[in-house]
């Protein structure tokens, strides 16, 4: 497991996510924290941004997802953001938290957030291997 991390915290963007019509219509701010696990030794030695994850470009991609196609759940949004992080070739693991500071809750609260942790080799990850299909006459997977 890689011990190096790049963290991008408090990335704020306005999106139209939620299960209620007014959330989709009016939108609200979402705050994203992304922690990328990768080996930074090559970048540290070369002092070249091309040998690491350019966090400014990553921020652009994450904001495009938050401001893009609406989803009902912040779980879905977090999954899409984690997929974008794992699309970076150097990233082995991504931890993404989506905060919804204006969630429609009728009580005082400090935070509503969903955190997903995804590894490059896990299911749903771009480039992850699917289980092999074995012909058994019934089309099942083994």
PDB file of C-alpha atoms in Angstrom:
ATOM      1  CA  UNK A   1       0.000   0.000   0.000  1.00  0.00           C
ATOM      2  CA  UNK A   2       1.315   3.413  -0.965  1.00  0.00           C
ATOM      3  CA  UNK A   3       1.783   5.824   1.906  1.00  0.00           C
ATOM      4  CA  UNK A   4       2.035   9.078  -0.050  1.00  0.00           C
ATOM      5  CA  UNK A   5      -1.074  11.218  -0.403  1.00  0.00           C
ATOM      6  CA  UNK A   6      -2.210  14.316  -2.196  1.00  0.00           C
ATOM      7  CA  UNK A   7      -5.223  15.956  -0.563  1.00  0.00           C
ATOM      8  CA  UNK A   8      -7.573  18.494  -2.093  1.00  0.00           C
ATOM      9  CA  UNK A   9      -9.971  19.668   0.598  1.00  0.00           C
ATOM     10  CA  UNK A  10     -12.848  22.110   0.628  1.00  0.00           C
ATOM     11  CA  UNK A  11     -13.400  22.279  -3.136  1.00  0.00           C
ATOM     12  CA  UNK A  12     -16.718  24.115  -3.459  1.00  0.00           C
ATOM     13  CA  UNK A  13     -19.019  24.034  -6.482  1.00  0.00           C
ATOM     14  CA  UNK A  14     -22.706  24.597  -7.129  1.00  0.00           C
ATOM     15  CA  UNK A  15     -24.683  21.608  -8.306  1.00  0.00           C
ATOM     16  CA  UNK A  16     -28.302  20.612  -8.791  1.00  0.00           C
ATOM     17  CA  UNK A  17     -28.268  17.264  -7.006  1.00  0.00           C
ATOM     18  CA  UNK A  18     -30.938  15.916  -4.697  1.00  0.00           C
ATOM     19  CA  UNK A  19     -34.180  14.016  -4.529  1.00  0.00           C
ATOM     20  CA  UNK A  20     -36.410  17.078  -4.199  1.00  0.00           C
ATOM     21  CA  UNK A  21     -37.545  19.231  -7.103  1.00  0.00           C
ATOM     22  CA  UNK A  22     -36.398  22.460  -5.454  1.00  0.00           C
ATOM     23  CA  UNK A  23     -32.873  21.041  -5.061  1.00  0.00           C
ATOM     24  CA  UNK A  24     -32.753  20.265  -8.765  1.00  0.00           C
ATOM     25  CA  UNK A  25     -34.289  23.618  -9.692  1.00  0.00           C
ATOM     26  CA  UNK A  26     -32.416  25.971  -7.344  1.00  0.00           C
ATOM     27  CA  UNK A  27     -29.156  24.101  -6.824  1.00  0.00           C
ATOM     28  CA  UNK A  28     -26.894  24.366  -3.816  1.00  0.00           C
ATOM     29  CA  UNK A  29     -23.224  24.320  -2.900  1.00  0.00           C
ATOM     30  CA  UNK A  30     -21.409  21.036  -2.441  1.00  0.00           C
ATOM     31  CA  UNK A  31     -17.983  20.704  -0.862  1.00  0.00           C
ATOM     32  CA  UNK A  32     -15.588  17.971  -1.971  1.00  0.00           C
ATOM     33  CA  UNK A  33     -12.559  16.528  -0.212  1.00  0.00           C
ATOM     34  CA  UNK A  34     -10.393  14.184  -2.264  1.00  0.00           C
ATOM     35  CA  UNK A  35      -7.416  12.249  -0.933  1.00  0.00           C
ATOM     36  CA  UNK A  36      -5.341  10.466  -3.545  1.00  0.00           C
ATOM     37  CA  UNK A  37      -2.947   7.657  -2.640  1.00  0.00           C
ATOM     38  CA  UNK A  38       0.028   7.365  -4.958  1.00  0.00           C
ATOM     39  CA  UNK A  39       3.799   7.112  -5.024  1.00  0.00           C
ATOM     40  CA  UNK A  40       5.257  10.621  -5.217  1.00  0.00           C
ATOM     41  CA  UNK A  41       8.938   9.562  -5.174  1.00  0.00           C
ATOM     42  CA  UNK A  42       9.482  10.013  -8.923  1.00  0.00           C
ATOM     43  CA  UNK A  43       7.903  13.484  -8.863  1.00  0.00           C
ATOM     44  CA  UNK A  44       9.922  14.472  -5.812  1.00  0.00           C
ATOM     45  CA  UNK A  45      13.141  13.405  -7.548  1.00  0.00           C
ATOM     46  CA  UNK A  46      12.347  14.976 -10.924  1.00  0.00           C
ATOM     47  CA  UNK A  47      10.599  18.107  -9.588  1.00  0.00           C
ATOM     48  CA  UNK A  48       8.331  17.807 -12.653  1.00  0.00           C
ATOM     49  CA  UNK A  49       4.550  18.207 -12.402  1.00  0.00           C
ATOM     50  CA  UNK A  50       4.231  15.672 -15.223  1.00  0.00           C
ATOM     51  CA  UNK A  51       5.365  12.984 -12.793  1.00  0.00           C
ATOM     52  CA  UNK A  52       2.500  13.519 -10.356  1.00  0.00           C
ATOM     53  CA  UNK A  53      -1.182  14.412 -10.284  1.00  0.00           C
ATOM     54  CA  UNK A  54      -1.747  18.042 -11.258  1.00  0.00           C
ATOM     55  CA  UNK A  55      -4.224  18.982  -8.550  1.00  0.00           C
ATOM     56  CA  UNK A  56      -5.363  22.109 -10.389  1.00  0.00           C
ATOM     57  CA  UNK A  57      -6.458  20.052 -13.395  1.00  0.00           C
ATOM     58  CA  UNK A  58      -8.014  17.464 -11.096  1.00  0.00           C
ATOM     59  CA  UNK A  59      -9.992  20.246  -9.379  1.00  0.00           C
ATOM     60  CA  UNK A  60     -11.299  21.334 -12.790  1.00  0.00           C
ATOM     61  CA  UNK A  61     -12.510  17.785 -13.542  1.00  0.00           C
ATOM     62  CA  UNK A  62     -14.154  17.393 -10.129  1.00  0.00           C
ATOM     63  CA  UNK A  63     -15.948  20.741 -10.410  1.00  0.00           C
ATOM     64  CA  UNK A  64     -17.199  19.748 -13.875  1.00  0.00           C
ATOM     65  CA  UNK A  65     -18.772  16.642 -12.338  1.00  0.00           C
ATOM     66  CA  UNK A  66     -20.378  18.555  -9.455  1.00  0.00           C
ATOM     67  CA  UNK A  67     -21.744  21.226 -11.799  1.00  0.00           C
ATOM     68  CA  UNK A  68     -22.711  18.669 -14.431  1.00  0.00           C
ATOM     69  CA  UNK A  69     -25.454  16.075 -14.749  1.00  0.00           C
ATOM     70  CA  UNK A  70     -27.673  16.020 -11.642  1.00  0.00           C
ATOM     71  CA  UNK A  71     -28.038  12.882  -9.533  1.00  0.00           C
ATOM     72  CA  UNK A  72     -30.389  12.080  -6.687  1.00  0.00           C
ATOM     73  CA  UNK A  73     -27.851  10.939  -4.103  1.00  0.00           C
ATOM     74  CA  UNK A  74     -24.540  12.309  -2.913  1.00  0.00           C
ATOM     75  CA  UNK A  75     -23.440   8.655  -2.793  1.00  0.00           C
ATOM     76  CA  UNK A  76     -23.731   8.614  -6.590  1.00  0.00           C
ATOM     77  CA  UNK A  77     -21.923  11.924  -6.867  1.00  0.00           C
ATOM     78  CA  UNK A  78     -19.101  10.676  -4.625  1.00  0.00           C
ATOM     79  CA  UNK A  79     -18.753   7.536  -6.753  1.00  0.00           C
ATOM     80  CA  UNK A  80     -18.427   9.599  -9.939  1.00  0.00           C
ATOM     81  CA  UNK A  81     -15.836  11.826  -8.323  1.00  0.00           C
ATOM     82  CA  UNK A  82     -13.849   8.811  -7.095  1.00  0.00           C
ATOM     83  CA  UNK A  83     -13.910   7.365 -10.622  1.00  0.00           C
ATOM     84  CA  UNK A  84     -12.442  10.643 -11.917  1.00  0.00           C
ATOM     85  CA  UNK A  85      -9.678  10.465  -9.318  1.00  0.00           C
ATOM     86  CA  UNK A  86      -8.878   6.872 -10.225  1.00  0.00           C
ATOM     87  CA  UNK A  87      -8.712   7.827 -13.897  1.00  0.00           C
ATOM     88  CA  UNK A  88      -5.382   9.420 -12.979  1.00  0.00           C
ATOM     89  CA  UNK A  89      -2.852   6.690 -13.899  1.00  0.00           C
ATOM     90  CA  UNK A  90      -0.677   7.200 -10.815  1.00  0.00           C
ATOM     91  CA  UNK A  91      -3.515   6.985  -8.283  1.00  0.00           C
ATOM     92  CA  UNK A  92      -3.858   3.632  -6.503  1.00  0.00           C
ATOM     93  CA  UNK A  93      -6.656   4.632  -4.142  1.00  0.00           C
ATOM     94  CA  UNK A  94      -9.064   7.546  -3.771  1.00  0.00           C
ATOM     95  CA  UNK A  95     -11.013   8.709  -0.738  1.00  0.00           C
ATOM     96  CA  UNK A  96     -13.710  11.190  -1.700  1.00  0.00           C
ATOM     97  CA  UNK A  97     -16.051  12.978   0.680  1.00  0.00           C
ATOM     98  CA  UNK A  98     -19.012  14.982  -0.572  1.00  0.00           C
ATOM     99  CA  UNK A  99     -20.435  17.456   1.940  1.00  0.00           C
ATOM    100  CA  UNK A 100     -23.931  18.848   1.488  1.00  0.00           C
ATOM    101  CA  UNK A 101     -23.953  21.848   3.848  1.00  0.00           C
ATOM    102  CA  UNK A 102     -27.450  22.991   2.844  1.00  0.00           C
ATOM    103  CA  UNK A 103     -29.120  19.595   2.986  1.00  0.00           C
ATOM    104  CA  UNK A 104     -32.886  19.891   3.443  1.00  0.00           C
ATOM    105  CA  UNK A 105     -33.028  18.860   7.101  1.00  0.00           C
ATOM    106  CA  UNK A 106     -35.495  20.478   9.474  1.00  0.00           C
ATOM    107  CA  UNK A 107     -33.012  20.458  12.341  1.00  0.00           C
ATOM    108  CA  UNK A 108     -29.784  22.270  13.101  1.00  0.00           C
ATOM    109  CA  UNK A 109     -26.814  20.200  11.950  1.00  0.00           C
ATOM    110  CA  UNK A 110     -23.096  20.650  11.463  1.00  0.00           C
ATOM    111  CA  UNK A 111     -22.531  18.530   8.363  1.00  0.00           C
ATOM    112  CA  UNK A 112     -23.975  15.891   6.086  1.00  0.00           C
ATOM    113  CA  UNK A 113     -21.352  13.986   4.147  1.00  0.00           C
ATOM    114  CA  UNK A 114     -20.749  10.729   2.338  1.00  0.00           C
ATOM    115  CA  UNK A 115     -17.252   9.286   1.998  1.00  0.00           C
ATOM    116  CA  UNK A 116     -16.339   6.583  -0.492  1.00  0.00           C
ATOM    117  CA  UNK A 117     -13.008   4.788  -0.631  1.00  0.00           C
ATOM    118  CA  UNK A 118     -12.140   3.127  -3.902  1.00  0.00           C
ATOM    119  CA  UNK A 119      -9.066   1.199  -5.022  1.00  0.00           C
ATOM    120  CA  UNK A 120      -7.901   0.914  -8.594  1.00  0.00           C
ATOM    121  CA  UNK A 121      -8.534  -2.844  -8.552  1.00  0.00           C
ATOM    122  CA  UNK A 122     -12.029  -2.631  -7.047  1.00  0.00           C
ATOM    123  CA  UNK A 123     -15.347  -3.106  -8.831  1.00  0.00           C
ATOM    124  CA  UNK A 124     -16.637  -0.133 -10.776  1.00  0.00           C
ATOM    125  CA  UNK A 125     -13.161   1.254 -11.342  1.00  0.00           C
ATOM    126  CA  UNK A 126     -12.227   2.139 -14.915  1.00  0.00           C
ATOM    127  CA  UNK A 127      -9.849  -0.538 -16.142  1.00  0.00           C
ATOM    128  CA  UNK A 128     -10.730  -2.994 -13.369  1.00  0.00           C
ATOM    129  CA  UNK A 129     -10.994  -6.582 -14.452  1.00  0.00           C
ATOM    130  CA  UNK A 130     -14.422  -8.158 -14.662  1.00  0.00           C
ATOM    131  CA  UNK A 131     -14.825 -11.659 -13.252  1.00  0.00           C
ATOM    132  CA  UNK A 132     -14.175 -14.263 -15.911  1.00  0.00           C
ATOM    133  CA  UNK A 133     -17.167 -15.832 -17.610  1.00  0.00           C
ATOM    134  CA  UNK A 134     -17.123 -19.585 -17.698  1.00  0.00           C
ATOM    135  CA  UNK A 135     -19.483 -21.260 -20.131  1.00  0.00           C
ATOM    136  CA  UNK A 136     -21.743 -23.532 -18.119  1.00  0.00           C
ATOM    137  CA  UNK A 137     -24.825 -23.493 -20.286  1.00  0.00           C
ATOM    138  CA  UNK A 138     -26.603 -21.092 -17.930  1.00  0.00           C
ATOM    139  CA  UNK A 139     -24.510 -17.932 -18.491  1.00  0.00           C
ATOM    140  CA  UNK A 140     -23.473 -17.628 -14.832  1.00  0.00           C
ATOM    141  CA  UNK A 141     -20.241 -16.149 -13.593  1.00  0.00           C
ATOM    142  CA  UNK A 142     -17.757 -17.967 -11.448  1.00  0.00           C
TER     143      UNK A 142
END
